[in-house]
């Protein structure tokens, strides 16, 4: 079945009880048993819920996986993967990650004597060199946030397999429409469904997909035991979002490509990070492991914080906000927003500079978006005329 068809139909058959075409929001915590020891497959909504189940089936099929598990947030999904580990275990991870993931690794799980080793993921050999006898998990995020670096999932998966390690890939930026890590050898895919899967900036959620029976059993047990599950309404919103994932991703990419080219030719801009540009250092790899380059771009401007401020406050359509992947365009300053808590030395090592701006390109009209960036870059806009207020979480 084609991706577009799966997104609309998998897990989403007409409701057996009523014929409702759209999966109902089963807003219930519990289920009445037919008799002692006999129920219809559901007993308590922390363990399972029909609306959540529909989403889990749909997401598994979009990633070409066997099993899906949904969570209250992307970070709840990530922490569920980390809960596979025990004190003393080690994780080797790419060094360019979502800021909240770094915080979860360094500020929470390191307290439980789990060690995280950060390596430059652009060379797969770096993962191999950092593996010790205690390593259990390799964590990859690709394309990375906010520098849009691309790491070779298949090469890293060979290393993981040779050493019998679990490879987990955060696939939030590409979405399953553009990248399928399980097909490339990963064991686990993690998503913040808050982003492209939900797609409308109206819900926070997360997911794990795997085809490995043993890992699924363990992760399902953790989901039920820890309980970081999404409610039925939130599950339903993501389910509705994914129906249009394919058409949205195409437009995100079409807009992003033209904007990346526009930015590359602008005199105020030093550098543009977008995997779809031939100048991107991993352009060939991106072309090989992804079927499209996505809607996220970051760029470095000439000048300091004052220049940055003028640009991020000067756009009228691009809202100054965290998050990404919604239909509306957003602009942000990673160093003071999404990545504010990343330690200074880590920022420096990565090249996360003060002049870096990140945009999540929405699906508005291409020319409107380019004109908006143009007027903000050329300093013609005034921040008082901005439609959208800064929303910083
Ligand atoms: C947003 C994000 C997360 C965290 O997801 P939440 O839903 O905010 O908890 C993890 N990884 C990436 C790449 C993200 O962009």
Coordinates of N, CA, C and O in Angstrom, one line a residue, residues 108-200:
X108 N 19.0 14.2 34.0 CA 18.1 13.2 34.6 C 18.8 11.8 34.6 O 19.1 11.3 35.7
X109 N 19.0 11.3 33.4 CA 19.5 9.9 33.4 C 20.9 9.7 33.9 O 21.3 8.6 34.4
X110 N 21.8 10.7 33.8 CA 23.1 10.6 34.3 C 23.1 10.4 35.8 O 24.0 9.8 36.4
X111 N 22.0 10.9 36.5 CA 21.8 10.7 37.9 C 21.6 9.2 38.3 O 21.8 8.9 39.5
X112 N 21.2 8.5 37.3 CA 21.0 7.0 37.6 C 22.2 6.2 37.1 O 22.1 5.0 36.7
X113 N 23.4 6.9 37.0 CA 24.6 6.2 36.6 C 24.6 5.6 35.2 O 25.1 4.5 35.0
X114 N 23.9 6.4 34.3 CA 24.0 6.0 32.9 C 24.9 7.1 32.3 O 24.8 8.3 32.5
X115 N 25.9 6.6 31.5 CA 26.9 7.5 31.0 C 26.6 7.8 29.5 O 26.4 6.8 28.7
X116 N 26.7 9.1 29.1 CA 26.4 9.4 27.7 C 27.7 10.0 27.1 O 28.3 10.9 27.6
X117 N 28.2 9.4 26.0 CA 29.4 9.9 25.3 C 28.9 10.5 24.0 O 28.3 9.9 23.2
X118 N 29.3 11.8 23.8 CA 28.9 12.5 22.6 C 30.0 12.5 21.6 O 31.1 12.7 21.9
X119 N 29.6 12.1 20.4 CA 30.6 12.1 19.3 C 30.1 12.8 18.1 O 28.9 13.0 17.9
X120 N 31.1 13.3 17.3 CA 30.7 14.0 16.0 C 30.2 12.9 15.1 O 31.0 12.0 14.6
X121 N 28.9 12.9 14.8 CA 28.3 11.9 14.1 C 28.5 11.9 12.6 O 28.1 10.9 11.9
X122 N 29.2 12.9 12.1 CA 29.4 13.0 10.6 C 30.3 11.9 10.1 O 30.3 11.5 9.0
X123 N 31.1 11.3 11.1 CA 32.0 10.2 10.7 C 31.5 9.0 11.5 O 31.7 8.9 12.8
X124 N 30.9 8.0 10.9 CA 30.4 6.8 11.7 C 31.4 6.1 12.5 O 31.1 5.6 13.6
X125 N 32.7 6.2 12.1 CA 33.8 5.5 12.9 C 33.8 6.1 14.3 O 34.3 5.4 15.2
X126 N 33.4 7.4 14.5 CA 33.5 8.0 15.8 C 32.6 7.2 16.8 O 32.9 7.2 18.0
X127 N 31.5 6.7 16.3 CA 30.6 5.9 17.2 C 31.4 4.7 17.6 O 31.4 4.3 18.8
X128 N 32.0 4.0 16.7 CA 32.7 2.8 17.0 C 33.8 3.0 18.0 O 33.9 2.2 19.0
X129 N 34.5 4.1 17.9 CA 35.7 4.3 18.8 C 35.2 4.6 20.2 O 35.9 4.3 21.2
X130 N 33.9 5.1 20.3 CA 33.5 5.5 21.7 C 32.8 4.3 22.4 O 32.4 4.4 23.6
X131 N 32.6 3.2 21.7 CA 31.9 2.0 22.3 C 32.8 1.3 23.3 O 34.0 1.1 23.0
X132 N 32.3 1.0 24.5 CA 33.0 0.3 25.5 C 32.3 -1.0 25.8 O 31.2 -1.2 25.3
X133 N 32.8 -1.8 26.7 CA 32.1 -3.1 27.1 C 30.7 -2.8 27.7 O 29.9 -3.7 27.8
X134 N 30.5 -1.5 28.2 CA 29.3 -1.2 28.9 C 28.3 -0.6 28.0 O 27.1 -0.3 28.4
X135 N 28.6 -0.3 26.8 CA 27.7 0.4 25.9 C 26.5 -0.5 25.5 O 26.7 -1.7 25.1
X136 N 25.3 0.1 25.6 CA 24.1 -0.7 25.3 C 23.3 -0.1 24.1 O 22.5 -0.8 23.4
X137 N 23.4 1.2 24.0 CA 22.6 1.9 23.1 C 23.3 3.0 22.3 O 24.2 3.6 22.8
X138 N 23.0 3.1 21.0 CA 23.5 4.2 20.2 C 22.3 5.1 19.8 O 21.2 4.6 19.4
X139 N 22.4 6.4 20.1 CA 21.4 7.3 19.8 C 21.7 8.2 18.7 O 22.8 8.8 18.7
X140 N 20.9 8.3 17.7 CA 21.1 9.2 16.6 C 19.9 10.1 16.4 O 18.8 9.7 16.5
X141 N 20.2 11.4 16.0 CA 19.2 12.2 15.5 C 19.6 12.7 14.2 O 20.7 13.3 14.1
X142 N 18.9 12.6 13.1 CA 19.3 13.0 11.8 C 18.1 13.3 10.9 O 17.2 12.5 10.9
X143 N 18.0 14.4 10.2 CA 18.9 15.5 10.3 C 18.9 16.2 11.7 O 17.9 16.1 12.4
X144 N 20.0 16.8 12.1 CA 20.1 17.3 13.4 C 19.5 18.7 13.6 O 19.3 19.4 12.7
X145 N 19.2 18.9 14.9 CA 18.6 20.1 15.3 C 19.6 20.9 16.1 O 20.0 20.4 17.1
X146 N 20.0 22.1 15.8 CA 19.5 23.0 14.7 C 20.4 23.1 13.5 O 20.1 23.9 12.6
X147 N 21.5 22.3 13.4 CA 22.5 22.5 12.4 C 22.2 21.7 11.1 O 23.0 21.9 10.1
X148 N 21.2 20.8 11.1 CA 20.8 20.1 9.9 C 21.9 19.3 9.3 O 22.1 19.1 8.1
X149 N 22.8 18.7 10.3 CA 23.8 17.8 9.8 C 23.1 16.4 9.5 O 22.0 16.2 10.1
X150 N 23.7 15.6 8.7 CA 23.1 14.4 8.3 C 24.0 13.2 8.7 O 25.2 13.3 8.3
X151 N 23.5 12.3 9.4 CA 24.4 11.1 9.9 C 23.9 9.9 9.1 O 22.7 9.7 8.8
X152 N 24.9 9.0 8.9 CA 24.6 7.8 8.0 C 24.0 6.7 8.9 O 24.7 5.9 9.6
X153 N 22.7 6.5 8.8 CA 22.0 5.6 9.6 C 22.4 4.1 9.3 O 22.7 3.3 10.2
X154 N 22.6 3.8 8.0 CA 22.9 2.5 7.6 C 24.3 2.1 8.1 O 24.5 1.0 8.6
X155 N 25.3 3.0 8.0 CA 26.7 2.7 8.4 C 26.7 2.5 9.9 O 27.3 1.6 10.4
X156 N 26.0 3.4 10.7 CA 26.0 3.3 12.1 C 25.2 2.0 12.5 O 25.6 1.3 13.5
X157 N 24.2 1.6 11.8 CA 23.5 0.4 12.1 C 24.4 -0.9 12.0 O 24.2 -1.8 12.8
X158 N 25.3 -0.8 11.0 CA 26.2 -2.0 10.9 C 27.1 -2.1 12.1 O 27.4 -3.2 12.6
X159 N 27.6 -1.0 12.6 CA 28.4 -1.0 13.8 C 27.6 -1.5 15.0 O 28.0 -2.3 15.8
X160 N 26.3 -1.0 15.1 CA 25.5 -1.4 16.2 C 25.2 -2.9 16.2 O 25.3 -3.6 17.2
X161 N 25.0 -3.4 15.0 CA 24.7 -4.9 14.8 C 25.9 -5.7 15.2 O 25.8 -6.7 15.9
X162 N 27.1 -5.3 14.7 CA 28.3 -6.0 15.0 C 28.6 -6.1 16.5 O 29.1 -7.1 17.0
X163 N 28.2 -5.1 17.2 CA 28.5 -5.0 18.7 C 27.3 -5.4 19.5 O 27.3 -5.2 20.7
X164 N 26.2 -5.8 18.8 CA 25.0 -6.2 19.5 C 24.4 -5.1 20.4 O 24.0 -5.3 21.5
X165 N 24.4 -3.9 19.8 CA 23.8 -2.7 20.5 C 22.5 -2.3 19.9 O 22.2 -2.7 18.7
X166 N 21.7 -1.6 20.6 CA 20.4 -1.1 20.1 C 20.7 0.2 19.4 O 21.4 1.1 20.0
X167 N 20.2 0.4 18.2 CA 20.3 1.7 17.5 C 18.9 2.4 17.5 O 18.0 1.8 16.9
X168 N 18.8 3.5 18.2 CA 17.6 4.3 18.2 C 17.8 5.6 17.4 O 18.8 6.2 17.5
X169 N 16.8 5.9 16.5 CA 16.9 7.1 15.7 C 15.8 8.0 15.9 O 14.6 7.6 15.8
X170 N 16.1 9.3 16.3 CA 15.0 10.3 16.4 C 14.7 10.8 15.0 O 15.6 11.5 14.4
X171 N 13.6 10.5 14.5 CA 13.2 10.8 13.1 C 12.3 12.0 12.9 O 11.6 12.1 11.9
X172 N 12.2 12.8 14.0 CA 11.3 13.9 14.0 C 11.4 14.9 12.9 O 10.4 15.3 12.3
X173 N 12.7 15.3 12.5 CA 12.9 16.3 11.5 C 12.4 15.8 10.1 O 11.9 16.6 9.3
X174 N 12.7 14.6 9.8 CA 12.4 14.1 8.4 C 11.0 13.7 8.3 O 10.4 13.8 7.2
X175 N 10.4 13.1 9.4 CA 9.2 12.5 9.4 C 9.3 11.2 8.5 O 10.1 11.1 7.6
X176 N 8.4 10.2 8.7 CA 8.5 9.0 7.9 C 8.3 9.2 6.5 O 8.6 8.4 5.6
X177 N 7.7 10.3 6.1 CA 7.5 10.6 4.7 C 8.8 10.7 3.9 O 8.9 10.3 2.8
X178 N 9.8 11.3 4.6 CA 11.1 11.5 3.9 C 12.2 10.5 4.3 O 13.3 10.4 3.7
X179 N 12.0 9.8 5.5 CA 13.1 8.9 5.9 C 12.5 7.8 6.8 O 11.7 8.0 7.6
X180 N 13.0 6.6 6.5 CA 12.5 5.4 7.3 C 13.7 4.7 7.9 O 14.2 3.7 7.3
X181 N 14.0 5.1 9.1 CA 15.2 4.5 9.7 C 15.2 3.0 9.9 O 16.3 2.3 9.8
X182 N 14.0 2.4 10.1 CA 14.0 0.9 10.3 C 14.5 0.2 9.0 O 15.2 -0.8 9.0
X183 N 14.1 0.8 7.8 CA 14.5 0.2 6.5 C 16.0 0.3 6.4 O 16.7 -0.4 5.6
X184 N 16.6 1.3 7.1 CA 18.1 1.6 7.0 C 18.9 0.8 8.1 O 20.1 1.0 8.2
X185 N 18.2 0.0 8.9 CA 18.9 -0.8 9.9 C 18.7 -0.4 11.3 O 19.2 -1.1 12.2
X186 N 17.9 0.6 11.6 CA 17.7 1.0 13.0 C 16.8 0.0 13.7 O 16.0 -0.7 13.0
X187 N 16.9 -0.1 15.0 CA 16.0 -1.0 15.8 C 14.8 -0.3 16.3 O 13.7 -0.9 16.5
X188 N 15.0 1.0 16.6 CA 13.9 1.8 17.2 C 13.8 3.2 16.5 O 14.9 3.8 16.3
X189 N 12.6 3.6 16.2 CA 12.5 5.0 15.7 C 11.7 5.8 16.8 O 10.7 5.3 17.4
X190 N 12.1 7.0 17.1 CA 11.5 7.9 18.1 C 11.0 9.1 17.3 O 11.6 9.6 16.4
X191 N 9.8 9.6 17.7 CA 9.2 10.8 17.2 C 8.7 11.7 18.2 O 8.1 11.2 19.2
X192 N 8.9 13.0 18.0 CA 8.0 14.0 18.7 C 6.9 14.2 17.7 O 7.0 14.8 16.7
X193 N 5.7 13.6 18.0 CA 4.5 13.8 17.1 C 4.0 15.2 17.2 O 3.1 15.5 16.4
X194 N 4.5 15.9 18.1 CA 4.2 17.4 18.3 C 4.5 18.1 17.0 O 3.8 19.1 16.7
X195 N 5.4 17.6 16.2 CA 6.0 18.3 15.1 C 5.2 18.0 13.8 O 4.1 18.2 13.7
X196 N 5.9 17.4 12.8 CA 5.3 17.2 11.5 C 4.1 16.2 11.6 O 3.1 16.3 10.8
X197 N 4.2 15.2 12.4 CA 3.1 14.2 12.4 C 1.8 14.8 12.8 O 0.8 14.7 12.2
X198 N 1.8 15.5 13.9 CA 0.6 16.3 14.3 C 0.4 17.4 13.3 O -0.7 17.5 12.8
X199 N 1.4 18.2 13.1 CA 1.4 19.1 11.9 C 0.7 20.4 12.1 O 0.7 21.2 11.2
X200 N -0.1 20.6 13.2 CA -0.9 21.9 13.3 C -0.6 22.6 14.5 O -1.4 23.5 14.9

